[in-house]
mmCIF file of C-alpha atoms and ligand atoms in Angstrom:
data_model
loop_
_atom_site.group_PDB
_atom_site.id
_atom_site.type_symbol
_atom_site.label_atom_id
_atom_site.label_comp_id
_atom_site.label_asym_id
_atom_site.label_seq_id
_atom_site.Cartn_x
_atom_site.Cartn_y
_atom_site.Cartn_z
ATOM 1 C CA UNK A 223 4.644 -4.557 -62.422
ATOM 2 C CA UNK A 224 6.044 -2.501 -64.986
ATOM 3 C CA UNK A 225 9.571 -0.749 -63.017
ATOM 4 C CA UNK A 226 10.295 -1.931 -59.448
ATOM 5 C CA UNK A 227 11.609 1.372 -58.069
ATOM 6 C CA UNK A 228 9.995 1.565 -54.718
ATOM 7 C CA UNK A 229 6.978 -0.327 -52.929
ATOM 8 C CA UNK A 230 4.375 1.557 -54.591
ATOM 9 C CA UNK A 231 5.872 -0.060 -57.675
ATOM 10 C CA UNK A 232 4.234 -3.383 -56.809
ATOM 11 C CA UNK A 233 0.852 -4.454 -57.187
ATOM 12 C CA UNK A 234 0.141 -6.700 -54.620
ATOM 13 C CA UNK A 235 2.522 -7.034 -51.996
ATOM 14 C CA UNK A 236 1.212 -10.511 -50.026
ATOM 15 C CA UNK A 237 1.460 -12.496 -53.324
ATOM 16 C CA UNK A 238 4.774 -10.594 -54.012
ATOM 17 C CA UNK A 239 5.901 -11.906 -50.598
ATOM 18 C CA UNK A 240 4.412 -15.544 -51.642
ATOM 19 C CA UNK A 241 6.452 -15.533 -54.585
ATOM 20 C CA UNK A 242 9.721 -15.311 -52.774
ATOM 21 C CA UNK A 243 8.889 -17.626 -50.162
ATOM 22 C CA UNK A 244 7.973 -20.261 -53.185
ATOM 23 C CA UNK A 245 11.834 -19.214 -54.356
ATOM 24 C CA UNK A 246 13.290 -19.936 -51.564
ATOM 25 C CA UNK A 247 11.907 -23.365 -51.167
ATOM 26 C CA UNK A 248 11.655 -24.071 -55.229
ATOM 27 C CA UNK A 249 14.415 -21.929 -56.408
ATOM 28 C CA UNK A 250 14.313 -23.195 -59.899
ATOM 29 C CA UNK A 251 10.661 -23.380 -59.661
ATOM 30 C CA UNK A 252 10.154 -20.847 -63.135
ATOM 31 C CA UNK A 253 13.350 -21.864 -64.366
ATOM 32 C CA UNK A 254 12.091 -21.602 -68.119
ATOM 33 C CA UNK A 255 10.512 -17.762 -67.399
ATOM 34 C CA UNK A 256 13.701 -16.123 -68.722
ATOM 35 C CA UNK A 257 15.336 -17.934 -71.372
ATOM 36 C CA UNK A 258 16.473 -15.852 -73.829
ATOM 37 C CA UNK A 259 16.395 -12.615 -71.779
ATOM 38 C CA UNK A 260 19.198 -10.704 -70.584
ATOM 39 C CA UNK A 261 19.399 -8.796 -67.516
ATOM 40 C CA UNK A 262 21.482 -5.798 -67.408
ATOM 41 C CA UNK A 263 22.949 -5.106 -63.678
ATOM 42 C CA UNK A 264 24.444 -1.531 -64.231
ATOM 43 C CA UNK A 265 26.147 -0.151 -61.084
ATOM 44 C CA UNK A 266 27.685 3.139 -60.467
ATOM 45 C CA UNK A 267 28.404 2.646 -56.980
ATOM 46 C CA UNK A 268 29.829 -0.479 -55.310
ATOM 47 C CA UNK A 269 28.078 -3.325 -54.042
ATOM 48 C CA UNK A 270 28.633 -6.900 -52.906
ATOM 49 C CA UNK A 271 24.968 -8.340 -51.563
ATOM 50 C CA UNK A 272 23.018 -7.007 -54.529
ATOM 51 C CA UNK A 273 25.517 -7.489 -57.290
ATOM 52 C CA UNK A 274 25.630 -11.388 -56.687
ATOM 53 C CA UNK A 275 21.861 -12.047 -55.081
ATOM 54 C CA UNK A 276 20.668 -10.415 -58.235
ATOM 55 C CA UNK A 277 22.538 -12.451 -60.638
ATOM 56 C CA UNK A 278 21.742 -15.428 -58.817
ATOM 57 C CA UNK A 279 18.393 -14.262 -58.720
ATOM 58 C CA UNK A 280 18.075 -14.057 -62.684
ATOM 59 C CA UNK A 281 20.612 -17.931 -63.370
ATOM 60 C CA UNK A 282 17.363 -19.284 -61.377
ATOM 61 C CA UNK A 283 14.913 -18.055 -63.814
ATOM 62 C CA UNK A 284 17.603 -18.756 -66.623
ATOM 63 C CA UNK A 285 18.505 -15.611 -67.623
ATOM 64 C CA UNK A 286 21.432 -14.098 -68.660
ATOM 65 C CA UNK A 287 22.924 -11.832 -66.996
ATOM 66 C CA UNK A 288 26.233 -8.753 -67.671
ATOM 67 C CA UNK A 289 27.566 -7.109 -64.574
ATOM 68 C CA UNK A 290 28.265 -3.281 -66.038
ATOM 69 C CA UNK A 291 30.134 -1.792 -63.669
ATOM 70 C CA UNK A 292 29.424 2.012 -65.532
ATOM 71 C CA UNK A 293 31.438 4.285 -62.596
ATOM 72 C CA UNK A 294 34.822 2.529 -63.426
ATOM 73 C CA UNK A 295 34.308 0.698 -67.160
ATOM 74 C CA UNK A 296 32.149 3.204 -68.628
ATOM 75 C CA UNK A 297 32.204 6.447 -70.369
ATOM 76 C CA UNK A 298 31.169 9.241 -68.129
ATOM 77 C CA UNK A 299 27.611 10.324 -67.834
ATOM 78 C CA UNK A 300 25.626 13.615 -68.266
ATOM 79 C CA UNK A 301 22.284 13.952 -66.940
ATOM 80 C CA UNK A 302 21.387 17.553 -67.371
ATOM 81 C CA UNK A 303 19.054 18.911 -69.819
ATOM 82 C CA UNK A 304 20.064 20.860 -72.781
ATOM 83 C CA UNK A 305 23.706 21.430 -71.815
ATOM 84 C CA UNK A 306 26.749 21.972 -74.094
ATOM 85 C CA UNK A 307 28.961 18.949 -72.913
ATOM 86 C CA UNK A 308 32.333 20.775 -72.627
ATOM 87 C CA UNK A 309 33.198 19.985 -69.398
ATOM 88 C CA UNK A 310 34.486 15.944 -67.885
ATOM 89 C CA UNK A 311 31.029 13.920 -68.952
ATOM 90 C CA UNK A 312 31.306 12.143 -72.066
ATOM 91 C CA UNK A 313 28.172 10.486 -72.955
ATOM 92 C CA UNK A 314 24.702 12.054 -72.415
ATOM 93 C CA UNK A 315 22.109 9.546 -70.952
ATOM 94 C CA UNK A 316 19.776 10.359 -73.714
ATOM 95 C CA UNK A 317 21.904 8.323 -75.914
ATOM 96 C CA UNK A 318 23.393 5.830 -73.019
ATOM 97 C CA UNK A 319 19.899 4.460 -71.604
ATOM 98 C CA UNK A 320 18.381 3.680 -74.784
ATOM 99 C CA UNK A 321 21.345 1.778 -75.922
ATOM 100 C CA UNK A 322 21.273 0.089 -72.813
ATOM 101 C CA UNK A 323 17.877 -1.229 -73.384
ATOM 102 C CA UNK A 324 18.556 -2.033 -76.743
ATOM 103 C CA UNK A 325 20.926 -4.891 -75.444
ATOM 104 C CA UNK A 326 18.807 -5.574 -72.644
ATOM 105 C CA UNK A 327 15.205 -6.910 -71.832
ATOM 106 C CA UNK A 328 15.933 -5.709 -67.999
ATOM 107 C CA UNK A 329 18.073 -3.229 -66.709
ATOM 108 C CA UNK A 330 18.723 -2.711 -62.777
ATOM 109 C CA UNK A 331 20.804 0.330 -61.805
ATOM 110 C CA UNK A 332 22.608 0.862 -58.167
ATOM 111 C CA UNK A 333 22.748 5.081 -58.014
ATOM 112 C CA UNK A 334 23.278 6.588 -54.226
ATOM 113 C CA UNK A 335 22.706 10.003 -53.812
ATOM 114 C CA UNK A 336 25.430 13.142 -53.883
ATOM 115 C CA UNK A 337 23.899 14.004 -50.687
ATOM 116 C CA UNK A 338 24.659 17.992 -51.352
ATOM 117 C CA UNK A 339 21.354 19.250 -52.136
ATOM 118 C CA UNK A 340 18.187 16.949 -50.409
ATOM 119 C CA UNK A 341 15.884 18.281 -53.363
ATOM 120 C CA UNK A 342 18.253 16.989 -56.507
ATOM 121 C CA UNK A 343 18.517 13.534 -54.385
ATOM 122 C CA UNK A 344 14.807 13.279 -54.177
ATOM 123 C CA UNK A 345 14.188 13.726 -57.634
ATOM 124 C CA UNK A 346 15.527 10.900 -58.132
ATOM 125 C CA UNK A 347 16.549 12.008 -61.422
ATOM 126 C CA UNK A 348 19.624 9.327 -62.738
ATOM 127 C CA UNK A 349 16.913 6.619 -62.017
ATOM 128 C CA UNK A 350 14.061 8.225 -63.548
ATOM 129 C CA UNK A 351 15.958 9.016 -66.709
ATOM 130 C CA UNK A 352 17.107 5.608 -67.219
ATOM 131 C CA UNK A 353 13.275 4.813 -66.751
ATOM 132 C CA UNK A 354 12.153 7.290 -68.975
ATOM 133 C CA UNK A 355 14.693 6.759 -71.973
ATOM 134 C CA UNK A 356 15.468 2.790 -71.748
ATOM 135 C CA UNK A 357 12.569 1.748 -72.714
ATOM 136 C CA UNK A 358 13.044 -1.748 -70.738
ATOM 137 C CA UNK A 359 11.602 -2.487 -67.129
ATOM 138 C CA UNK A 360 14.051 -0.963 -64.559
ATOM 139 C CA UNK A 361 14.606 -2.361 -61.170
ATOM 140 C CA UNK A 362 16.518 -0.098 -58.462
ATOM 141 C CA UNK A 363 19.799 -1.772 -56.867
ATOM 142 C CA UNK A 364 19.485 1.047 -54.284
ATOM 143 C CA UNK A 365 18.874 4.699 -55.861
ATOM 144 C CA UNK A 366 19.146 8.334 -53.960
ATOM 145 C CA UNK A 367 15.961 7.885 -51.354
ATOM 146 C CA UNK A 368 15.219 4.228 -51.303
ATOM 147 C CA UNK A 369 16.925 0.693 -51.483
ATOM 148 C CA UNK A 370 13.608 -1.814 -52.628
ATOM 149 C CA UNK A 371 15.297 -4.817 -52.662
ATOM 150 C CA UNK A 372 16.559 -4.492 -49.236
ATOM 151 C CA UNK A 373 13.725 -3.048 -47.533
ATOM 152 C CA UNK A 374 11.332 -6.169 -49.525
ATOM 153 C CA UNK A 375 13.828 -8.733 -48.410
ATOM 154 C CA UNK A 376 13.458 -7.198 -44.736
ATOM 155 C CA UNK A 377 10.158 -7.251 -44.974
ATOM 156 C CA UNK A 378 10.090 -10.865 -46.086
ATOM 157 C CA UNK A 379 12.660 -12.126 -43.294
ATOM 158 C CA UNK A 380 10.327 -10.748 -40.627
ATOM 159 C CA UNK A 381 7.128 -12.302 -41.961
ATOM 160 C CA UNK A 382 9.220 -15.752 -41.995
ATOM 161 C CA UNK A 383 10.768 -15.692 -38.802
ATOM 162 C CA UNK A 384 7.640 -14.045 -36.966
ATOM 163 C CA UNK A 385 5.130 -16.820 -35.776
ATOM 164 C CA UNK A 386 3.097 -15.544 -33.260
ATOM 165 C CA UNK A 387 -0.593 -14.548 -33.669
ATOM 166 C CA UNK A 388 -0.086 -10.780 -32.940
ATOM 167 C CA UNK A 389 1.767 -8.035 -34.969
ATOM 168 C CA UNK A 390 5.437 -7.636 -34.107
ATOM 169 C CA UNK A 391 6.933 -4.481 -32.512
ATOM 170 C CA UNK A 392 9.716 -3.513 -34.641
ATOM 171 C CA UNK A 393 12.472 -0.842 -33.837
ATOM 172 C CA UNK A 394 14.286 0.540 -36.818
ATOM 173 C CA UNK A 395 17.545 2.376 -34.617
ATOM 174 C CA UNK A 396 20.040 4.942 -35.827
ATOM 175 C CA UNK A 397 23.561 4.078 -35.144
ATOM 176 C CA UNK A 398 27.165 6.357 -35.407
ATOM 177 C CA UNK A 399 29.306 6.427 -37.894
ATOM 178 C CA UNK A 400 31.766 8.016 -39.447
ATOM 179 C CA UNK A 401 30.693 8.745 -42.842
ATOM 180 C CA UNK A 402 27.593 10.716 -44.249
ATOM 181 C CA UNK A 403 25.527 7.927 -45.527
ATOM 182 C CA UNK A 404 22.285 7.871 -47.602
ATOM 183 C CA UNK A 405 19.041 7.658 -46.217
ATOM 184 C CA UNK A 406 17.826 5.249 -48.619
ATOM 185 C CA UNK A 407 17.994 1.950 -46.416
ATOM 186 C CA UNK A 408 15.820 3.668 -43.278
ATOM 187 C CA UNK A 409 13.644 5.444 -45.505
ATOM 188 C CA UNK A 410 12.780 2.424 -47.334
ATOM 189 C CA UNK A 411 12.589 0.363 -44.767
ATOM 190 C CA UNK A 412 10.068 2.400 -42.684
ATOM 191 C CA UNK A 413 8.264 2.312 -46.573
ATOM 192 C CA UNK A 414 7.572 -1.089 -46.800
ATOM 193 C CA UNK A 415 6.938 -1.688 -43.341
ATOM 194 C CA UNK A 416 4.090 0.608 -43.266
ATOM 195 C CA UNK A 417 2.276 -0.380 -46.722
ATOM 196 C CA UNK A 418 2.936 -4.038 -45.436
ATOM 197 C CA UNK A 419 0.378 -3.036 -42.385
ATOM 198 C CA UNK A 420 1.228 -5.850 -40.609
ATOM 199 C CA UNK A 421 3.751 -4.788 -37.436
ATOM 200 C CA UNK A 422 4.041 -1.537 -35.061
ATOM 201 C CA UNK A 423 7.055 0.337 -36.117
ATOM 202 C CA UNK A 424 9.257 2.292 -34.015
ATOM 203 C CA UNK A 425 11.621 4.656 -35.386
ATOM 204 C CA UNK A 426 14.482 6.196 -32.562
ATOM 205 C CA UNK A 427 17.138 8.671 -33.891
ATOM 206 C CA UNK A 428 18.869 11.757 -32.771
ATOM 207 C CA UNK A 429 17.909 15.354 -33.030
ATOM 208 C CA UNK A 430 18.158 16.466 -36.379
ATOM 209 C CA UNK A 431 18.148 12.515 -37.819
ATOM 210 C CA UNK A 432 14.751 12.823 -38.644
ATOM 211 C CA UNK A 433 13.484 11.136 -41.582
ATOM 212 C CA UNK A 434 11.022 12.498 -43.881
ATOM 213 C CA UNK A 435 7.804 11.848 -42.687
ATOM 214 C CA UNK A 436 6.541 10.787 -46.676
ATOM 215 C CA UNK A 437 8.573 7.652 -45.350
ATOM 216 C CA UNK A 438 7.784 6.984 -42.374
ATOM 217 C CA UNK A 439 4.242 8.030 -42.365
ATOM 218 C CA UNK A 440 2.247 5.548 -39.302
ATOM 219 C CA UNK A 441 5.267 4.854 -37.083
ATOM 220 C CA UNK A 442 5.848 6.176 -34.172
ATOM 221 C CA UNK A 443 8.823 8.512 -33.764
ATOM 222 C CA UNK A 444 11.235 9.198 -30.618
ATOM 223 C CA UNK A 445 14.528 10.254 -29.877
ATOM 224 C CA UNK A 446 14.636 8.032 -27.265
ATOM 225 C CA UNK A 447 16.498 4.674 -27.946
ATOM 226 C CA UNK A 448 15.672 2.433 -24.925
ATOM 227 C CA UNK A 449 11.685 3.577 -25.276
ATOM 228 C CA UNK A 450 12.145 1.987 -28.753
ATOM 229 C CA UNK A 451 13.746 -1.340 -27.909
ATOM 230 C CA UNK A 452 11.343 -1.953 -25.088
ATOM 231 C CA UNK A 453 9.395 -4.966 -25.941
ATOM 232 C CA UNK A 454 10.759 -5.197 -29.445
ATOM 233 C CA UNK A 455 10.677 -8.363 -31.283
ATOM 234 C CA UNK A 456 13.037 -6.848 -34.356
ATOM 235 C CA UNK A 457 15.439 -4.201 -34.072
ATOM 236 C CA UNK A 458 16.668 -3.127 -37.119
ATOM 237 C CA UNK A 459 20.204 -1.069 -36.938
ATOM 238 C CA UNK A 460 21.499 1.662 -39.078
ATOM 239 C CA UNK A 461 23.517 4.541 -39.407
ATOM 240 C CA UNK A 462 21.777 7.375 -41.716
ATOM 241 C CA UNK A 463 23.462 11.015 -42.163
ATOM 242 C CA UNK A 464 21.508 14.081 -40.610
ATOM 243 C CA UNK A 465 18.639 15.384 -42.441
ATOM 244 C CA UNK A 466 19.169 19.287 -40.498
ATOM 245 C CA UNK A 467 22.126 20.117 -42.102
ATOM 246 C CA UNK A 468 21.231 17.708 -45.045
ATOM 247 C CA UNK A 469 23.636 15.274 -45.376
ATOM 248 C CA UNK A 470 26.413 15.888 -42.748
ATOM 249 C CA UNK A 471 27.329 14.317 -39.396
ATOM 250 C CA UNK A 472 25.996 15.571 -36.689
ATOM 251 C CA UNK A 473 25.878 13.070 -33.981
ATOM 252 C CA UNK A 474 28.991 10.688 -33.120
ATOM 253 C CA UNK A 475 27.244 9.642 -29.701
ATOM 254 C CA UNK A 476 29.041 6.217 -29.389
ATOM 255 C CA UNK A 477 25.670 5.049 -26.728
ATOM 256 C CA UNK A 478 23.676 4.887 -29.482
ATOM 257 C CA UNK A 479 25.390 2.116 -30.830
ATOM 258 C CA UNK A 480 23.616 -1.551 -29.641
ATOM 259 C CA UNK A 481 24.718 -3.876 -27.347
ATOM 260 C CA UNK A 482 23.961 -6.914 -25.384
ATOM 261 C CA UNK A 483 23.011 -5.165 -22.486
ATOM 262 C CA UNK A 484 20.809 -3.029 -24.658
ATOM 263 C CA UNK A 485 18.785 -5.768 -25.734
ATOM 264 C CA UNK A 486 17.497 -7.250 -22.157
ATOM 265 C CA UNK A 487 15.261 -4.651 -22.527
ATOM 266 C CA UNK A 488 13.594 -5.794 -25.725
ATOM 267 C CA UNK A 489 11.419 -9.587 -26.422
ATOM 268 C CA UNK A 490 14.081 -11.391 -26.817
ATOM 269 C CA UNK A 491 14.378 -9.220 -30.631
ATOM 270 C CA UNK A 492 16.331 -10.535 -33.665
ATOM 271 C CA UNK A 493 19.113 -8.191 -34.896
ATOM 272 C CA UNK A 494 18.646 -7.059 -38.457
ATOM 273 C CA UNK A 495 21.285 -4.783 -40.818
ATOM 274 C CA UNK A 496 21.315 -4.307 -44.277
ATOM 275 C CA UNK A 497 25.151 -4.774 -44.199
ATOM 276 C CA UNK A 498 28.180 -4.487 -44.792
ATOM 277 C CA UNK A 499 28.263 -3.359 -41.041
ATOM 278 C CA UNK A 500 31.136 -1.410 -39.082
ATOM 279 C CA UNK A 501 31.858 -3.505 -36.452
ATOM 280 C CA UNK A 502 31.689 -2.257 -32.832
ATOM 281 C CA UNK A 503 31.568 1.563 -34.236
ATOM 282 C CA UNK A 504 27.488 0.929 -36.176
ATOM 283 C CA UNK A 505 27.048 -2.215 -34.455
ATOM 284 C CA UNK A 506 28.928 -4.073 -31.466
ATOM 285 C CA UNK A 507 30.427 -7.752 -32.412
ATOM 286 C CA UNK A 508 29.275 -8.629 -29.005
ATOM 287 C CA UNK A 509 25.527 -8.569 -30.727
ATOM 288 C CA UNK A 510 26.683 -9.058 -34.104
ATOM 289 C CA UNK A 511 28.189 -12.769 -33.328
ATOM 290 C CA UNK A 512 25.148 -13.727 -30.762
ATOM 291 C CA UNK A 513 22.403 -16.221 -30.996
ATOM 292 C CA UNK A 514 19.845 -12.668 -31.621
ATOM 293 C CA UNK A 515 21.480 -11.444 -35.041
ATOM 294 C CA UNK A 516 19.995 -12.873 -38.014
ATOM 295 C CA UNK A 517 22.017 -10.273 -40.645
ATOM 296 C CA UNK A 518 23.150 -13.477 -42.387
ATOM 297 C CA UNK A 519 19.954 -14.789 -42.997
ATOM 298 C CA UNK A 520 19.023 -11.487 -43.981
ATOM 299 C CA UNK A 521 21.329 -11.553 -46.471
ATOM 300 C CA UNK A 522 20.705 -14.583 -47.748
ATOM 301 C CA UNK A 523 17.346 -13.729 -48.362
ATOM 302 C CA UNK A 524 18.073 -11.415 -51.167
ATOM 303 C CA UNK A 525 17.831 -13.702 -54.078
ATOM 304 C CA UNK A 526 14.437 -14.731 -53.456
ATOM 305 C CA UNK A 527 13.061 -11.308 -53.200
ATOM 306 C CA UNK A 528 15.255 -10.199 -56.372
ATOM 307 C CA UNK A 529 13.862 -13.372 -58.173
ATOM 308 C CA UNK A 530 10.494 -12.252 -57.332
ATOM 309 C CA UNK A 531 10.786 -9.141 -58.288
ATOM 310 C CA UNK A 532 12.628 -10.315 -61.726
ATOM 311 C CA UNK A 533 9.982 -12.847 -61.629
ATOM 312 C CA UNK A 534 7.281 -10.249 -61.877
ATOM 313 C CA UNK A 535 8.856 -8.089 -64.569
ATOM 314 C CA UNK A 536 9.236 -11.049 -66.933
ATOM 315 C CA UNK A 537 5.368 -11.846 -66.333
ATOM 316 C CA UNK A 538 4.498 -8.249 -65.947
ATOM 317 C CA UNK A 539 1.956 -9.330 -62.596
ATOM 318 C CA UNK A 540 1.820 -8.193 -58.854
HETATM 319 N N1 LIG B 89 22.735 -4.318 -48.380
HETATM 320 C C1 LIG B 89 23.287 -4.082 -49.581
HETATM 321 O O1 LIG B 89 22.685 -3.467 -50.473
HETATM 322 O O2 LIG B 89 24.533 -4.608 -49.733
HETATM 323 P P1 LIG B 89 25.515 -4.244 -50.922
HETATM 324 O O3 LIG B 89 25.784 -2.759 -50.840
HETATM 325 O O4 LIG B 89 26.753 -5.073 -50.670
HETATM 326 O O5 LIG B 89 24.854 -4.591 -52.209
#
């Protein structure tokens, strides 16, 4: 693996999903893989679950590790080509990036997306110029269309906790909110679940909600919650902004949002969310603090499939 910005990143994604299950039982399995390398976690947005599972993540395979966090410590950025820089932005990422990887054998960036215009956002263009002028293997903390990490330690939790020999019936369910948020966690999600190949994935979602079908090619697709949960052994939950007007709110249906009674309908399903969660507004505490929601564990899960991912750089395999 040479960048790990998405699943088509990865090589081969049953050893990849090996890897972290070795982690998790042998965390300091490889401890010796990155002594005397430095990862560089640079964030522009906030986080708390990939800031600290990636740093654990890289102490396992003994590397080093500086938190950069480049939105509030750093100079300001201009990506744009060719531009006379008399306006706010202070450093141009031509300069920035390679510096960056100067200090650093790996860099990992966290960029969401302005959510103003859908084409700029898909671009991905903050990500891919840190790619292009680092010169260092770059691993995505969650960039404008997809959050890898997440969607491979989702992937990961379901192949753990799924014992039965058939494929699970997962339902990946919009939720309200309040806020316009990225679309990176569902499109990602749906992502890896289809290259995986090895569950039926539902998505439900409003009118206008619908994601891009580049994502969620080979799931089915409804705007009809309860025909997703029926018979579903995962339900995943989360809120995404509307793709017709891009990026605005234009559902606050408060039924959409899961609850106990909700779930009789599915097989007895597990409750996944990225987090952090709004409680009983995204996701009701009545489901949230039952026996069905495994969002902890989910969480928890994150260092192994950041230390296989780091894992992978460092050896440059699957
Ligand atoms: N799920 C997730 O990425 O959490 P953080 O935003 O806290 O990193």
């Amino acid at each position: 693996m040479q960048h790990f910005r998405s699943v088509h990143d990865v090589l081969d994604l049953p050893a990849l999903l090996e890897k972290a299950l070795t982690y998790k039982r042998l965390p300091r399995h490889h401890h010796g893989l990155g002594v005397g390398k430095t990862l560089g976690l640079v964030f522009l947005n906030p986080s708390t679950r990939t800031r600290i599972s990636s740093q654990i993540a890289a102490r396992n395979l003994g590397m080093e590790v500086v938190v950069f966090n480049a939105d509030k410590d750093g100079w300001s950025l201009e990506f744009g080509e060719d531009v006379v820089m008399n306006g706010t932005s202070v450093e141009h990422i031509r300069e920035a990036a390679p510096v960056l990887g100067a200090y650093f054998d790996v860099l990992a960036l966290r960029s969401f997306p302005a959510l103003v215009r859908k084409q700029e956002d898909e671009s991905e263009y903050i990500l891919e110029q840190f790619v292009r002028y680092s010169g260092v293997p770059v691993i995505s903390l969650e960039s404008a269309t997809l959050h890898p990490l997440q969607s491979f330690t989702d992937v990961l939790t379901i192949k753990e906790l799924f014992a039965e020999k058939r494929r699970p019936r997962i339902a990946l369910t919009w939720a309200p909110h309040i806020k316009a948020l990225p679309h990176c966690v569902a499109n990602s999600f749906a992502q890896w679940v289809n290259t995986w190949g090895e569950a039926d994935l539902i998505i439900a979602q409003p009118k206008d909600y619908e994601l891009d079908e580049k994502y969620t090619a080979g799931a089915t697709i409804t705007n009809d919650q309860d025909e997703a949960l029926e018979g579903a052994d995962f339900v995943y939950v989360k809120n995404w902004s509307a793709t017709q007007p891009y990026g605005t709110v234009q559902c606050s249906d408060a039924n959409w949002m899961l609850t106990l009674d909700k779930l009789q309908a599915t097989n007895q399903a597990k409750i996944m969310h990225c987090l952090p969660v709004r409680r009983n507004l995204e996701l009701s505490a009545e489901v949230l603090d039952s026996g069905s929601s495994i969002v902890v564990q989910q969480a928890a899960n994150r260092v192994w499939a950041a230390q296989a991912v780091l894992a992978s750089l460092l050896y440059r395999r699957v």
